[in-house]
XYZ file of C-alpha atoms in Angstrom:
774
model
C 19.941 -15.027 -14.603
C 18.532 -12.825 -16.389
C 16.611 -9.835 -15.804
C 14.449 -7.899 -18.417
C 16.093 -4.740 -17.919
C 13.129 -3.156 -18.149
C 11.096 -4.603 -15.467
C 14.434 -3.791 -13.235
C 13.963 0.162 -14.665
C 10.108 -0.201 -13.910
C 11.096 -1.113 -10.057
C 13.587 1.596 -9.890
C 11.698 4.401 -10.985
C 8.023 3.733 -11.558
C 7.920 6.320 -13.900
C 8.176 5.028 -17.613
C 7.382 7.592 -20.609
C 4.030 6.962 -21.970
C 3.626 3.965 -24.363
C 2.306 4.707 -27.917
C -1.210 5.946 -28.550
C -3.577 2.592 -28.031
C -7.104 1.901 -30.413
C -9.954 4.254 -28.705
C -11.649 1.129 -28.835
C -11.702 -0.994 -25.461
C -10.056 -5.175 -26.022
C -12.574 -7.370 -25.771
C -14.359 -10.997 -27.166
C -17.605 -12.094 -28.268
C -18.654 -9.249 -30.607
C -22.297 -10.004 -30.795
C -21.696 -9.089 -34.676
C -19.996 -11.789 -35.354
C -22.040 -15.479 -35.944
C -19.381 -17.198 -34.825
C -19.428 -15.855 -31.084
C -23.317 -17.529 -30.887
C -21.731 -20.978 -31.269
C -19.428 -20.614 -28.038
C -20.870 -21.372 -24.649
C -17.868 -18.866 -22.882
C -20.077 -16.303 -25.137
C -23.285 -16.857 -22.782
C -23.066 -14.503 -20.484
C -26.072 -16.173 -18.850
C -24.409 -18.923 -18.705
C -21.690 -19.503 -15.285
C -18.275 -18.142 -14.667
C -17.155 -21.501 -14.208
C -19.102 -22.870 -16.979
C -17.961 -20.558 -19.470
C -14.280 -21.058 -17.865
C -13.993 -24.882 -18.634
C -15.738 -24.080 -22.105
C -12.815 -21.314 -23.242
C -10.509 -22.962 -22.036
C -11.553 -27.112 -23.753
C -10.675 -25.020 -26.947
C -7.281 -24.461 -26.298
C -4.499 -26.417 -27.525
C -1.324 -26.687 -25.749
C 0.711 -23.987 -26.795
C -2.675 -22.129 -26.949
C -2.909 -22.536 -23.224
C 1.265 -22.030 -22.719
C 0.926 -18.826 -23.948
C -1.149 -17.659 -21.677
C 0.559 -18.189 -18.625
C 2.567 -14.728 -18.391
C 1.254 -11.387 -17.948
C 1.266 -10.417 -21.730
C -1.019 -12.713 -22.931
C -1.389 -12.951 -26.881
C -5.004 -12.963 -28.785
C -6.213 -16.111 -29.806
C -7.489 -14.766 -33.344
C -10.027 -17.863 -33.779
C -11.543 -17.921 -30.936
C -12.146 -14.212 -31.394
C -9.696 -13.723 -27.713
C -8.054 -10.098 -27.916
C -4.962 -10.166 -26.391
C -4.647 -8.970 -22.702
C -1.999 -7.723 -20.873
C -2.231 -8.237 -17.449
C 0.222 -6.293 -15.401
C -1.671 -2.428 -14.286
C -0.570 -0.428 -11.259
C -3.055 1.690 -9.254
C -1.233 1.976 -5.664
C -2.705 5.742 -4.768
C -5.040 6.602 -8.010
C -3.891 5.075 -11.728
C -0.493 4.633 -12.643
C 2.257 4.539 -15.000
C 4.160 1.055 -15.228
C 2.743 -2.434 -15.755
C 2.938 -3.679 -19.795
C -0.322 -2.618 -19.490
C 0.105 0.718 -18.503
C -2.137 3.532 -18.486
C -1.675 5.749 -21.834
C -2.378 9.290 -21.394
C -1.349 10.246 -25.178
C -4.932 10.663 -25.563
C -7.791 12.169 -24.968
C -7.555 11.693 -20.747
C -4.123 13.501 -20.075
C -4.114 12.722 -15.819
C -6.103 10.909 -13.688
C -6.233 12.198 -9.720
C -2.942 10.826 -7.824
C -4.648 10.221 -4.410
C -1.820 10.776 -0.844
C 0.389 7.412 -0.591
C -0.745 4.788 1.608
C 0.763 5.871 4.425
C -0.684 9.023 4.178
C -4.030 8.182 3.937
C -3.654 5.564 6.601
C -3.023 8.030 9.174
C -6.303 9.024 8.226
C -7.770 5.926 10.506
C -11.037 6.475 8.233
C -12.452 3.820 6.409
C -15.347 5.368 5.072
C -12.209 7.693 2.950
C -10.898 4.452 2.271
C -13.859 2.992 0.685
C -13.851 5.590 -1.356
C -10.513 5.942 -2.743
C -10.848 2.966 -3.362
C -14.287 3.612 -5.342
C -12.979 6.410 -7.235
C -9.802 4.490 -8.753
C -12.107 1.901 -9.237
C -13.891 4.325 -11.966
C -10.897 6.439 -13.153
C -9.454 2.735 -14.202
C -12.042 1.685 -16.443
C -13.139 4.861 -17.287
C -9.504 4.799 -19.010
C -10.315 1.293 -20.078
C -13.700 2.664 -21.656
C -11.489 5.937 -23.639
C -9.059 1.973 -25.206
C -6.723 3.928 -22.859
C -5.421 0.856 -20.690
C -5.086 -2.640 -21.947
C -5.879 -4.571 -18.695
C -7.873 -3.934 -15.825
C -6.178 -6.234 -13.570
C -4.655 -4.039 -11.134
C -1.840 -4.880 -8.903
C -3.380 -3.227 -5.301
C -3.004 -2.538 -2.968
C 0.359 -3.203 -1.053
C -0.270 -4.692 2.632
C 2.449 -6.019 4.047
C 3.558 -4.994 7.783
C 5.667 -1.528 7.886
C 7.543 -3.479 10.155
C 10.743 -1.856 9.792
C 11.196 2.072 9.476
C 13.890 1.658 7.055
C 11.976 -0.315 4.423
C 12.073 1.576 1.486
C 7.707 0.302 0.509
C 7.077 1.419 3.950
C 5.258 4.363 2.249
C 3.009 1.643 0.145
C 0.643 0.579 3.385
C -1.382 2.012 6.016
C 1.112 1.417 8.951
C 2.487 -0.873 11.419
C -0.678 -2.538 12.632
C -2.654 -5.861 11.023
C -6.119 -4.759 12.343
C -5.114 -1.235 10.272
C -3.880 -2.805 7.243
C -6.620 -5.328 7.298
C -9.242 -2.743 6.733
C -8.088 -1.078 4.577
C -6.862 -3.877 1.996
C -11.150 -4.911 3.093
C -12.233 -1.496 2.158
C -9.553 -0.900 -0.825
C -10.466 -3.463 -2.783
C -14.555 -3.478 -2.244
C -14.404 -0.511 -3.485
C -11.418 -0.846 -6.211
C -13.778 -4.332 -7.479
C -17.629 -2.278 -7.634
C -18.667 -3.744 -4.234
C -20.649 -1.985 -1.667
C -19.122 -0.177 1.434
C -19.910 -2.912 4.102
C -18.812 -5.864 0.777
C -22.537 -6.606 -1.030
C -20.911 -8.446 -4.245
C -21.190 -7.192 -8.321
C -22.109 -9.847 -10.517
C -19.238 -7.748 -12.963
C -16.019 -6.333 -11.969
C -15.459 -2.491 -12.108
C -11.615 -3.023 -11.689
C -9.878 -6.136 -10.212
C -7.740 -5.683 -7.102
C -4.379 -7.723 -6.223
C -3.687 -8.260 -2.964
C 0.251 -7.888 -2.562
C 2.687 -9.434 -1.440
C 1.938 -12.626 -0.327
C 4.047 -13.132 2.308
C 6.428 -11.774 5.522
C 7.894 -9.416 2.359
C 8.765 -6.308 3.617
C 13.238 -6.211 2.716
C 14.041 -4.891 -0.207
C 18.063 -4.220 -0.399
C 19.652 -3.993 2.837
C 23.773 -4.722 3.303
C 24.095 -8.500 1.313
C 20.394 -9.136 1.865
C 18.040 -8.377 -1.091
C 14.973 -8.927 -1.779
C 15.474 -12.216 -4.320
C 17.539 -13.984 -1.736
C 16.174 -13.348 1.897
C 14.852 -15.450 3.572
C 12.228 -14.211 6.104
C 12.595 -17.077 9.177
C 8.820 -16.001 11.096
C 7.994 -18.094 13.717
C 3.622 -19.752 13.444
C 3.452 -17.054 16.316
C 3.929 -14.044 13.842
C 2.532 -15.467 11.339
C -0.382 -15.853 12.814
C -0.838 -12.426 14.000
C 0.958 -9.871 12.019
C 1.830 -11.018 8.662
C -1.119 -13.196 7.741
C -4.181 -10.889 8.960
C -3.936 -8.045 5.957
C -4.085 -11.209 3.189
C -7.048 -13.095 4.940
C -9.397 -10.016 5.491
C -8.491 -9.075 1.948
C -9.686 -12.043 0.881
C -12.332 -12.561 3.420
C -13.559 -9.476 3.634
C -12.663 -7.431 0.794
C -12.419 -11.011 -1.875
C -9.827 -9.372 -3.611
C -10.128 -11.209 -7.062
C -6.330 -11.119 -6.783
C -3.365 -12.345 -5.344
C 0.448 -11.834 -5.615
C 3.389 -14.013 -4.163
C 6.586 -12.816 -3.157
C 9.980 -12.823 -3.864
C 11.361 -13.282 -0.123
C 10.900 -17.132 1.065
C 8.967 -17.980 3.810
C 10.850 -19.813 6.274
C 12.884 -21.740 3.870
C 10.384 -21.748 1.048
C 9.764 -19.534 -1.606
C 5.398 -18.257 -1.909
C 5.360 -18.926 -5.709
C 6.194 -22.304 -5.607
C 4.602 -23.686 -1.976
C 1.407 -25.168 -2.267
C 0.480 -24.963 1.764
C -0.072 -20.963 1.329
C -1.504 -20.893 -2.445
C -3.578 -23.088 -1.966
C -4.712 -25.420 1.087
C -4.243 -21.483 3.062
C -5.325 -18.864 0.170
C -7.951 -21.507 -1.323
C -8.911 -23.568 0.235
C -9.210 -21.916 4.135
C -9.956 -18.708 2.695
C -11.631 -19.354 -0.071
C -9.614 -16.949 -2.443
C -11.615 -16.828 -5.503
C -9.512 -15.236 -8.233
C -5.930 -15.518 -9.631
C -2.651 -15.465 -8.376
C 0.270 -13.878 -9.913
C 3.641 -13.779 -9.243
C 5.463 -11.251 -8.613
C 7.824 -9.777 -11.648
C 10.140 -12.715 -12.453
C 9.324 -14.613 -9.183
C 9.470 -18.191 -10.813
C 12.848 -17.498 -12.306
C 14.187 -16.418 -8.869
C 13.562 -19.725 -7.064
C 15.753 -21.109 -9.430
C 18.846 -18.444 -9.823
C 18.260 -16.773 -6.581
C 17.011 -19.660 -4.325
C 18.128 -22.371 -5.650
C 15.167 -24.206 -4.631
C 14.729 -25.895 -7.863
C 17.365 -27.565 -9.616
C 16.494 -26.482 -14.017
C 13.493 -23.970 -15.089
C 11.059 -26.918 -15.628
C 11.621 -27.966 -12.279
C 10.592 -24.200 -10.817
C 7.903 -24.028 -13.635
C 6.207 -27.306 -11.581
C 6.766 -25.490 -8.052
C 4.459 -22.873 -8.621
C 1.883 -24.285 -11.099
C 1.577 -27.347 -8.482
C 1.357 -24.839 -6.065
C -1.758 -22.514 -6.997
C -0.318 -19.958 -9.152
C -1.961 -18.683 -12.158
C 0.542 -16.378 -13.689
C 4.259 -15.043 -14.001
C 4.623 -11.807 -14.363
C 7.483 -11.872 -17.696
C 8.078 -14.962 -20.040
C 9.523 -17.313 -17.557
C 6.881 -19.733 -16.951
C 5.489 -19.750 -20.564
C 9.355 -20.156 -21.912
C 9.622 -23.717 -19.733
C 6.473 -25.066 -19.539
C 6.424 -27.375 -23.421
C 9.973 -28.857 -21.680
C 7.985 -28.499 -17.791
C 5.527 -30.726 -20.001
C 7.070 -33.173 -21.640
C 9.779 -33.492 -18.736
C 6.805 -34.662 -16.895
C 7.446 -32.239 -14.225
C 3.472 -30.864 -15.217
C 0.823 -32.117 -16.809
C -2.208 -30.216 -18.881
C -4.689 -30.116 -16.631
C -1.942 -28.303 -13.989
C -2.033 -25.599 -16.940
C -5.505 -25.673 -16.798
C -6.361 -25.595 -13.304
C -4.210 -21.574 -14.038
C -5.629 -20.890 -17.113
C -9.638 -21.263 -15.679
C -8.534 -18.495 -13.136
C -7.363 -16.945 -15.233
C -10.245 -16.214 -17.858
C -12.614 -16.445 -14.826
C -11.074 -13.003 -13.765
C -11.294 -11.700 -17.595
C -14.515 -13.059 -17.562
C -15.739 -11.490 -14.514
C -14.631 -7.956 -15.474
C -17.546 -8.590 -18.330
C -14.537 -8.418 -21.124
C -16.431 -11.703 -22.874
C -20.003 -10.209 -22.998
C -19.283 -7.867 -26.325
C -18.111 -4.564 -26.062
C -17.192 -3.342 -22.917
C -18.365 -0.018 -23.515
C -21.710 -0.650 -24.000
C -22.227 -3.124 -20.850
C -25.301 -1.066 -18.776
C -23.560 -0.891 -15.488
C -20.001 0.162 -16.284
C -20.121 1.167 -19.884
C -21.018 4.781 -19.285
C -17.942 5.625 -17.242
C -16.131 8.021 -19.575
C -13.597 10.884 -19.292
C -15.637 12.416 -17.542
C -15.045 10.575 -14.169
C -11.672 11.152 -14.854
C -9.571 14.232 -12.525
C -13.685 15.106 -12.083
C -14.555 17.936 -9.505
C -15.550 14.953 -6.606
C -11.891 12.980 -6.491
C -10.007 16.182 -6.514
C -12.139 16.949 -3.720
C -11.915 13.910 -2.410
C -7.407 13.845 -2.129
C -7.322 17.302 -0.450
C -9.838 16.086 1.882
C -7.133 13.029 3.053
C -4.546 14.337 2.543
C -5.813 16.813 5.020
C -7.817 14.233 6.679
C -4.174 12.552 7.012
C -1.417 15.430 7.899
C -0.487 15.173 11.585
C 0.827 17.525 14.318
C 3.485 16.347 16.518
C 4.688 18.992 17.948
C 2.524 22.647 18.586
C 4.698 24.063 21.314
C 2.905 27.734 22.853
C 0.018 27.240 20.262
C 2.304 28.676 17.224
C 0.125 26.995 15.423
C -2.255 28.033 13.305
C -1.150 31.247 11.980
C -2.963 34.438 11.470
C -2.282 35.586 7.581
C -3.181 39.226 9.037
C -0.485 38.702 11.441
C 2.383 37.260 9.060
C 3.393 39.764 6.735
C 6.306 38.496 6.256
C 7.379 34.737 5.317
C 10.486 32.102 4.484
C 9.803 29.084 2.492
C 13.110 27.224 3.205
C 14.228 23.891 2.279
C 14.912 21.076 -0.493
C 11.175 20.086 -0.260
C 9.246 22.826 -0.794
C 8.648 23.030 -4.322
C 9.040 20.077 -5.706
C 6.022 18.498 -7.150
C 7.215 15.212 -7.729
C 7.845 14.479 -4.694
C 4.040 14.941 -3.031
C 2.930 11.882 -4.938
C 5.500 9.352 -3.507
C 5.843 5.913 -5.853
C 3.977 4.012 -8.250
C 2.050 7.825 -9.607
C 1.049 8.614 -12.748
C 0.287 12.292 -14.048
C -1.575 13.885 -11.402
C -4.550 16.505 -12.811
C -2.852 19.625 -10.763
C 0.337 20.300 -9.788
C 0.906 22.924 -6.792
C 3.643 22.758 -5.204
C 3.920 23.610 -0.952
C 5.997 27.063 -2.052
C 3.128 27.569 -4.211
C 0.611 27.402 -2.087
C 1.858 29.254 0.689
C 2.568 32.085 -1.794
C -1.241 32.015 -2.599
C -1.237 33.084 1.402
C 1.153 35.493 2.298
C 1.932 37.914 -1.007
C 5.442 38.410 0.758
C 6.803 34.986 0.170
C 10.815 34.447 0.056
C 12.084 31.083 -0.524
C 15.924 29.789 -0.707
C 16.022 25.941 -1.133
C 19.079 25.682 1.521
C 19.397 22.291 0.086
C 20.080 20.965 -3.727
C 18.133 18.236 -2.651
C 16.496 15.792 0.010
C 20.236 14.200 0.111
C 21.388 17.502 0.963
C 25.203 16.490 0.350
C 26.196 20.250 0.046
C 24.831 23.315 1.730
C 26.405 25.974 0.135
C 23.280 27.852 0.517
C 22.576 27.416 3.996
C 24.165 30.689 4.435
C 21.621 32.896 2.051
C 18.776 30.049 3.818
C 19.955 31.527 7.342
C 20.512 35.578 5.886
C 16.684 35.710 4.931
C 15.126 33.225 7.227
C 16.441 36.621 9.907
C 14.361 38.791 8.008
C 11.178 37.606 8.205
C 8.457 37.093 10.861
C 7.924 33.879 9.648
C 9.647 30.729 8.395
C 8.822 27.177 7.183
C 10.692 24.652 6.883
C 9.863 21.388 4.436
C 12.719 18.355 5.191
C 12.613 14.468 5.629
C 13.169 12.028 2.231
C 12.761 11.757 -1.312
C 12.444 8.668 -3.604
C 16.158 8.512 -4.039
C 15.982 8.057 -0.447
C 13.639 5.793 -0.136
C 11.950 3.266 -2.310
C 11.418 -0.389 -4.090
C 14.818 -1.640 -4.318
C 16.385 0.298 -1.562
C 16.168 0.505 2.146
C 17.198 3.721 4.667
C 20.594 2.501 6.773
C 19.980 5.264 9.366
C 16.122 6.970 10.520
C 18.128 10.749 10.774
C 17.529 13.598 8.285
C 19.792 12.632 5.013
C 23.137 15.053 4.815
C 23.054 18.534 6.200
C 19.602 19.358 6.740
C 19.510 18.997 10.385
C 22.219 21.898 10.124
C 20.353 23.751 7.775
C 17.417 23.317 10.696
C 19.333 24.414 13.348
C 21.358 27.491 11.763
C 17.868 28.674 10.620
C 16.487 28.386 13.420
C 18.762 29.711 15.516
C 18.265 32.720 13.591
C 14.554 33.143 13.704
C 12.161 35.983 14.413
C 9.639 33.195 16.317
C 10.368 29.835 17.162
C 10.900 27.789 12.980
C 8.055 25.260 11.671
C 9.237 22.578 10.158
C 7.118 20.058 7.429
C 8.027 16.703 7.130
C 7.361 15.272 3.720
C 8.129 11.502 4.281
C 6.953 7.271 4.201
C 8.908 5.877 6.376
C 9.884 7.620 10.283
C 12.636 10.184 10.932
C 14.462 10.282 14.147
C 14.250 14.504 14.967
C 14.597 14.109 18.096
C 16.397 17.557 18.295
C 13.447 19.963 16.733
C 11.257 17.579 19.308
C 13.908 19.375 22.442
C 14.570 22.269 20.741
C 12.661 25.204 21.927
C 13.245 27.764 18.585
C 11.324 25.120 16.882
C 7.928 25.845 17.912
C 6.082 22.806 15.678
C 6.298 19.782 13.229
C 4.047 18.719 10.832
C 4.726 14.983 8.383
C 2.365 15.174 6.180
C 3.885 12.031 4.290
C 3.853 11.732 0.146
C 0.305 14.459 -0.139
C -0.324 13.818 -3.358
C -1.426 16.466 -5.466
C -3.798 17.452 -3.324
C -0.390 18.259 -0.473
C 0.485 21.722 -1.170
C -2.979 23.642 -1.022
C -2.974 20.781 1.683
C -0.584 21.423 4.048
C -0.850 25.706 3.728
C -5.178 24.736 4.916
C -3.233 23.619 7.643
C -0.753 26.100 8.994
C -2.938 28.481 8.546
C -5.936 26.948 9.532
C -8.554 26.533 7.225
C -8.085 22.867 8.676
C -7.837 21.519 12.370
C -5.185 18.210 11.815
C -6.228 15.580 13.241
C -4.445 12.453 12.119
C -2.527 10.103 14.212
C 0.642 8.134 13.273
C 0.255 4.930 11.539
C 3.211 3.680 13.068
C 6.331 3.703 15.020
C 8.299 6.629 15.382
C 11.946 4.758 16.636
C 15.315 6.589 17.232
C 18.127 6.277 14.989
C 19.773 3.332 18.253
C 17.304 1.427 16.508
C 19.217 0.069 13.127
C 21.345 -1.691 15.354
C 18.541 -3.896 14.944
C 19.413 -6.405 11.689
C 16.380 -5.981 9.608
C 16.565 -9.526 8.698
C 14.595 -10.310 11.910
C 12.057 -10.948 11.843
C 10.116 -11.566 15.246
C 8.383 -8.724 16.815
C 7.920 -10.270 20.341
C 11.080 -8.560 22.387
C 13.544 -11.247 24.271
C 14.831 -9.620 27.643
C 17.681 -12.552 26.852
C 19.369 -10.643 23.772
C 18.961 -7.374 23.845
C 16.188 -7.546 21.359
C 13.745 -4.583 21.775
C 10.560 -5.894 19.828
C 8.733 -4.652 17.164
C 6.073 -2.526 16.214
C 3.551 -0.693 19.356
C 2.548 -4.008 20.551
C 5.823 -5.702 21.056
C 8.883 -2.763 20.749
C 10.137 -1.648 24.564
C 11.748 1.137 24.147
C 12.594 5.283 23.506
C 10.351 6.088 20.836
C 10.419 9.486 19.338
C 6.760 9.749 18.565
C 4.854 6.141 19.099
C 2.177 5.129 17.413
C -1.422 6.910 17.387
C -0.260 10.578 17.785
C -1.228 13.207 16.669
C -2.463 16.804 17.947
C -5.206 19.383 17.193
C -5.846 22.678 17.354
C -9.300 21.579 19.747
C -9.612 19.398 22.820
C -11.214 16.762 22.265
C -12.214 14.162 26.072
C -13.114 10.825 25.102
C -15.351 8.197 27.502
C -16.955 4.992 27.848
C -20.714 4.435 27.954
C -20.301 1.074 27.298
C -21.211 -1.388 31.059
C -20.363 -4.385 29.811
C -18.478 -5.488 32.366
C -18.350 -9.415 32.503
C -18.190 -11.916 29.575
C -20.241 -15.478 30.995
C -18.044 -18.279 28.598
C -19.975 -21.736 29.302
C -22.663 -19.667 29.489
C -23.022 -18.997 25.688
C -21.397 -21.785 24.891
C -24.007 -24.284 26.282
C -26.829 -22.865 24.508
C -24.969 -23.902 21.070
C -25.045 -26.885 23.152
C -20.948 -27.054 22.047
C -18.361 -28.964 24.452
C -15.379 -27.500 24.854
C -12.001 -29.046 26.604
C -10.381 -26.215 27.749
C -7.517 -24.961 30.873
C -7.767 -23.702 33.927
C -6.755 -20.278 32.391
C -7.834 -19.846 28.464
C -10.085 -21.223 26.061
C -9.777 -22.386 22.318
C -11.042 -20.379 19.783
C -11.354 -23.097 17.191
C -13.183 -24.963 20.043
C -15.809 -22.986 20.537
C -17.202 -22.707 17.244
C -18.783 -19.148 14.853
C -22.410 -19.751 15.843
C -20.565 -19.053 19.559
C -18.700 -16.298 18.433
C -21.653 -14.710 17.057
C -22.909 -14.973 19.934
C -20.402 -13.415 22.524
C -20.379 -10.313 20.590
C -21.360 -6.671 21.571
C -21.420 -3.418 21.201
C -18.692 -0.595 22.839
C -20.206 2.510 22.806
C -17.795 5.342 22.871
C -18.605 9.475 23.783
C -16.728 11.796 21.998
C -17.044 15.444 22.511
C -14.940 18.612 20.173
C -14.391 20.703 23.468
C -13.106 23.344 21.039
C -12.403 26.231 20.407
C -12.159 24.311 16.315
C -14.100 22.148 14.142
C -11.992 18.728 13.087
C -11.991 15.373 12.685
C -11.193 12.752 15.157
C -9.810 9.580 14.322
C -11.083 7.039 17.834
C -9.123 4.391 18.296
C -10.079 1.314 20.689
C -7.340 -0.185 22.257
C -7.193 -4.406 24.594
C -4.830 -4.224 26.882
C -4.246 -7.494 29.621
C -2.894 -6.659 33.232
C 1.021 -8.245 31.670
C 2.460 -8.998 28.839
C 3.071 -13.161 29.825
C 2.061 -15.896 26.918
C 4.328 -14.051 23.939
C 0.242 -10.894 24.052
C 1.352 -7.055 23.541
C 1.656 -4.330 25.441
C -1.736 -3.375 23.614
C -3.527 -3.850 20.318
C -5.418 -2.129 18.585
C -9.244 -3.615 18.631
C -11.560 -0.541 16.863
C -10.914 2.911 15.164
C -13.439 5.601 13.706
C -13.148 8.567 12.454
C -15.607 11.580 13.437
C -15.845 15.082 12.079
C -17.127 17.289 14.981
C -18.085 20.989 15.772
C -16.764 23.022 18.277
C -18.766 22.046 21.070
C -20.274 18.935 19.537
C -20.177 15.447 20.524
C -21.121 12.544 19.107
C -21.165 8.623 20.474
C -19.184 6.405 18.621
C -20.011 2.991 18.684
C -17.569 -0.328 18.087
C -18.868 -3.745 17.310
C -16.927 -6.241 19.678
C -15.532 -9.682 18.440
C -14.179 -11.319 21.506
C -13.471 -14.386 19.494
C -10.874 -11.647 17.220
C -10.614 -8.636 19.749
C -9.573 -10.479 22.932
C -7.563 -13.454 21.710
C -4.349 -14.044 21.553
C -2.143 -16.167 19.818
C -0.024 -19.104 21.260
C 3.611 -20.095 19.928
C 1.776 -23.006 18.014
C -0.113 -20.487 16.507
C -3.498 -21.218 17.507
C -5.801 -18.443 19.045
C -6.585 -18.477 22.711
C -9.018 -15.697 25.385
C -7.680 -15.969 28.509
C -10.061 -15.486 31.445
C -9.588 -13.023 33.962
C -9.491 -9.551 33.328
C -9.140 -7.886 29.391
C -8.629 -3.821 29.906
C -10.736 -2.101 26.738
C -9.511 1.701 26.601
C -9.545 5.156 24.297
C -6.847 7.993 24.927
C -7.143 7.851 29.005
C -10.420 5.623 29.015
C -10.268 1.990 30.448
C -13.581 -0.465 30.958
C -12.666 -4.006 32.412
C -14.325 -6.772 31.115
C -13.837 -10.296 32.653
C -13.966 -13.051 31.089
C -15.122 -16.017 33.529
C -16.658 -19.561 33.252
């Protein structure tokens, strides 16, 4: 098989050099100054998109149609249709990467780089997620309007579940919880595409979001198994309650205009060739309206790695007939003509795909004349890229996401007048590239943690201690020890980097790499006061030694905090911001690595010793649990709600619905949408900040059951929000609770049911029992 070297290089580095300068005008169709455009129905913006797309496709020759099936779609000059490049990236800011990649050699030199998604997930702040998507979509349109971008279809967000702590791409996701990931997906997509926070649609997309990787994709390269060959064996139960909810939400709640099918097989079938997945579930059940793209060369993978097809033409047929519309790569373009000639596909299969593709381009306003003259988005220009508002948002996201994991003796926050000298030590202290994670563009600012701290303490002394995060040599540890013994306070910056975790690279160990632990303990041993440990990493690390060591007084996790990460960390350490982030994933001990990454089962199996995965099902010790995070303030939480009993039959019978239910549960599919709507009720929590500092407080609402029989989770997040409270201030946070969604469990057959009996809502240590009765 011949996978193009440039794609492999992109997957490995994702830091492509900027492309050659582009035209200052964005490409568009239907120029009103061209008399021929008035004769084309596809140029009539008053007609429905469906009709316009049908008209355009009907005018194409077979050769022209086939040429449009790759991510680089050539121009159709005779109809005034310009070339289009489907592949652009915007995971946490408009990024390098893809053949529609942004060119930063023009008037726009950079773009706002928000924190890597895993840290944004730690804020548990839905409105913040929406605002980030909104800012990214605005900057994307501004760059396109400036002629420095060749497409407005962005292959983000990544909404796979962070199932295994070793996964190299877990950093790109909002965490391990299906509800968190589902809400993030919907809100980021709404923001990027131009819809309202509540989900109100706009007729023209600001930019197009693409939810990836559909589905059960969370392994890169582990042992002799890698993503092109991995067959993810997933139970119907796990598929329904873990792997699929984010994609369902992305479509039904976010109304994403794009989806990407993944490399791996799921139960023996490649997703890009799975009619049940792409058409029956996504399009028919979820009502997906948009285009489906293969991951890069995933159609070729069907043939050359999975051996699912016998010929390239058969692989193309599987993909097109399953419902895929465009191939990242040229494989479908190269083999569709012979597939058509052999009768493997029909012209109708191609037309269906092209209808979806041109519909999205039309929804982006690219067939309405010059987009810079479009009244809604045409005025978005370079001044809205790296704007003060967006840069402040990046800072707020980093500040709200940073998690305080340990703070013995109230070591933090530091007081500037009491710190006459400071040692900054560690391989991650002075690395600006590290802060932005992967899938990034050139950030607006570039301040490292060291540089930020130097602005606080004049006598700041720096020793790397290791050459990089791998820390394979420790020749400078002695120097670090010498400096640490001579100052008032020590801050150590350690963790991982993109050479430890990234696309196409999973980890084998959860320990800090190389000699990092030796560096930390050696420095802590000689320091005058307990040291502060700042962890920069996407995936979790086992720092049990630091958690238990009294010489390590504080531990802070800052993920990959983006362009404002350096200043944000400094503000947290010196008390200018009160940390409130909560871990969006479980931090496992090193012993967890005995579990194969290839085991996709979520639930524990005591018979085999399998401990399960994520906070919902894991039976084992943790370093830090999901939802954990300290603050400089003390908060209290108390239920105000009084709802204690739900009488199911009373509600269901008022809908005129008769259902068959067992002696112990109700089937959701038989209750009906109207009855489910009637069952909803509010749950209100009073949160108070007892001081001494103002701060953001994520409020996490969980549901628990009396036992974990029938595959129930130990507990399950059913709602969350983040509230800012001044010291001494209290507020009420109201959650909309839907029993059909939040109280239900999934059976082994993949069906949702509500058990009769007790259900317990919990916030921190507060508990409210809700009894489901006939």
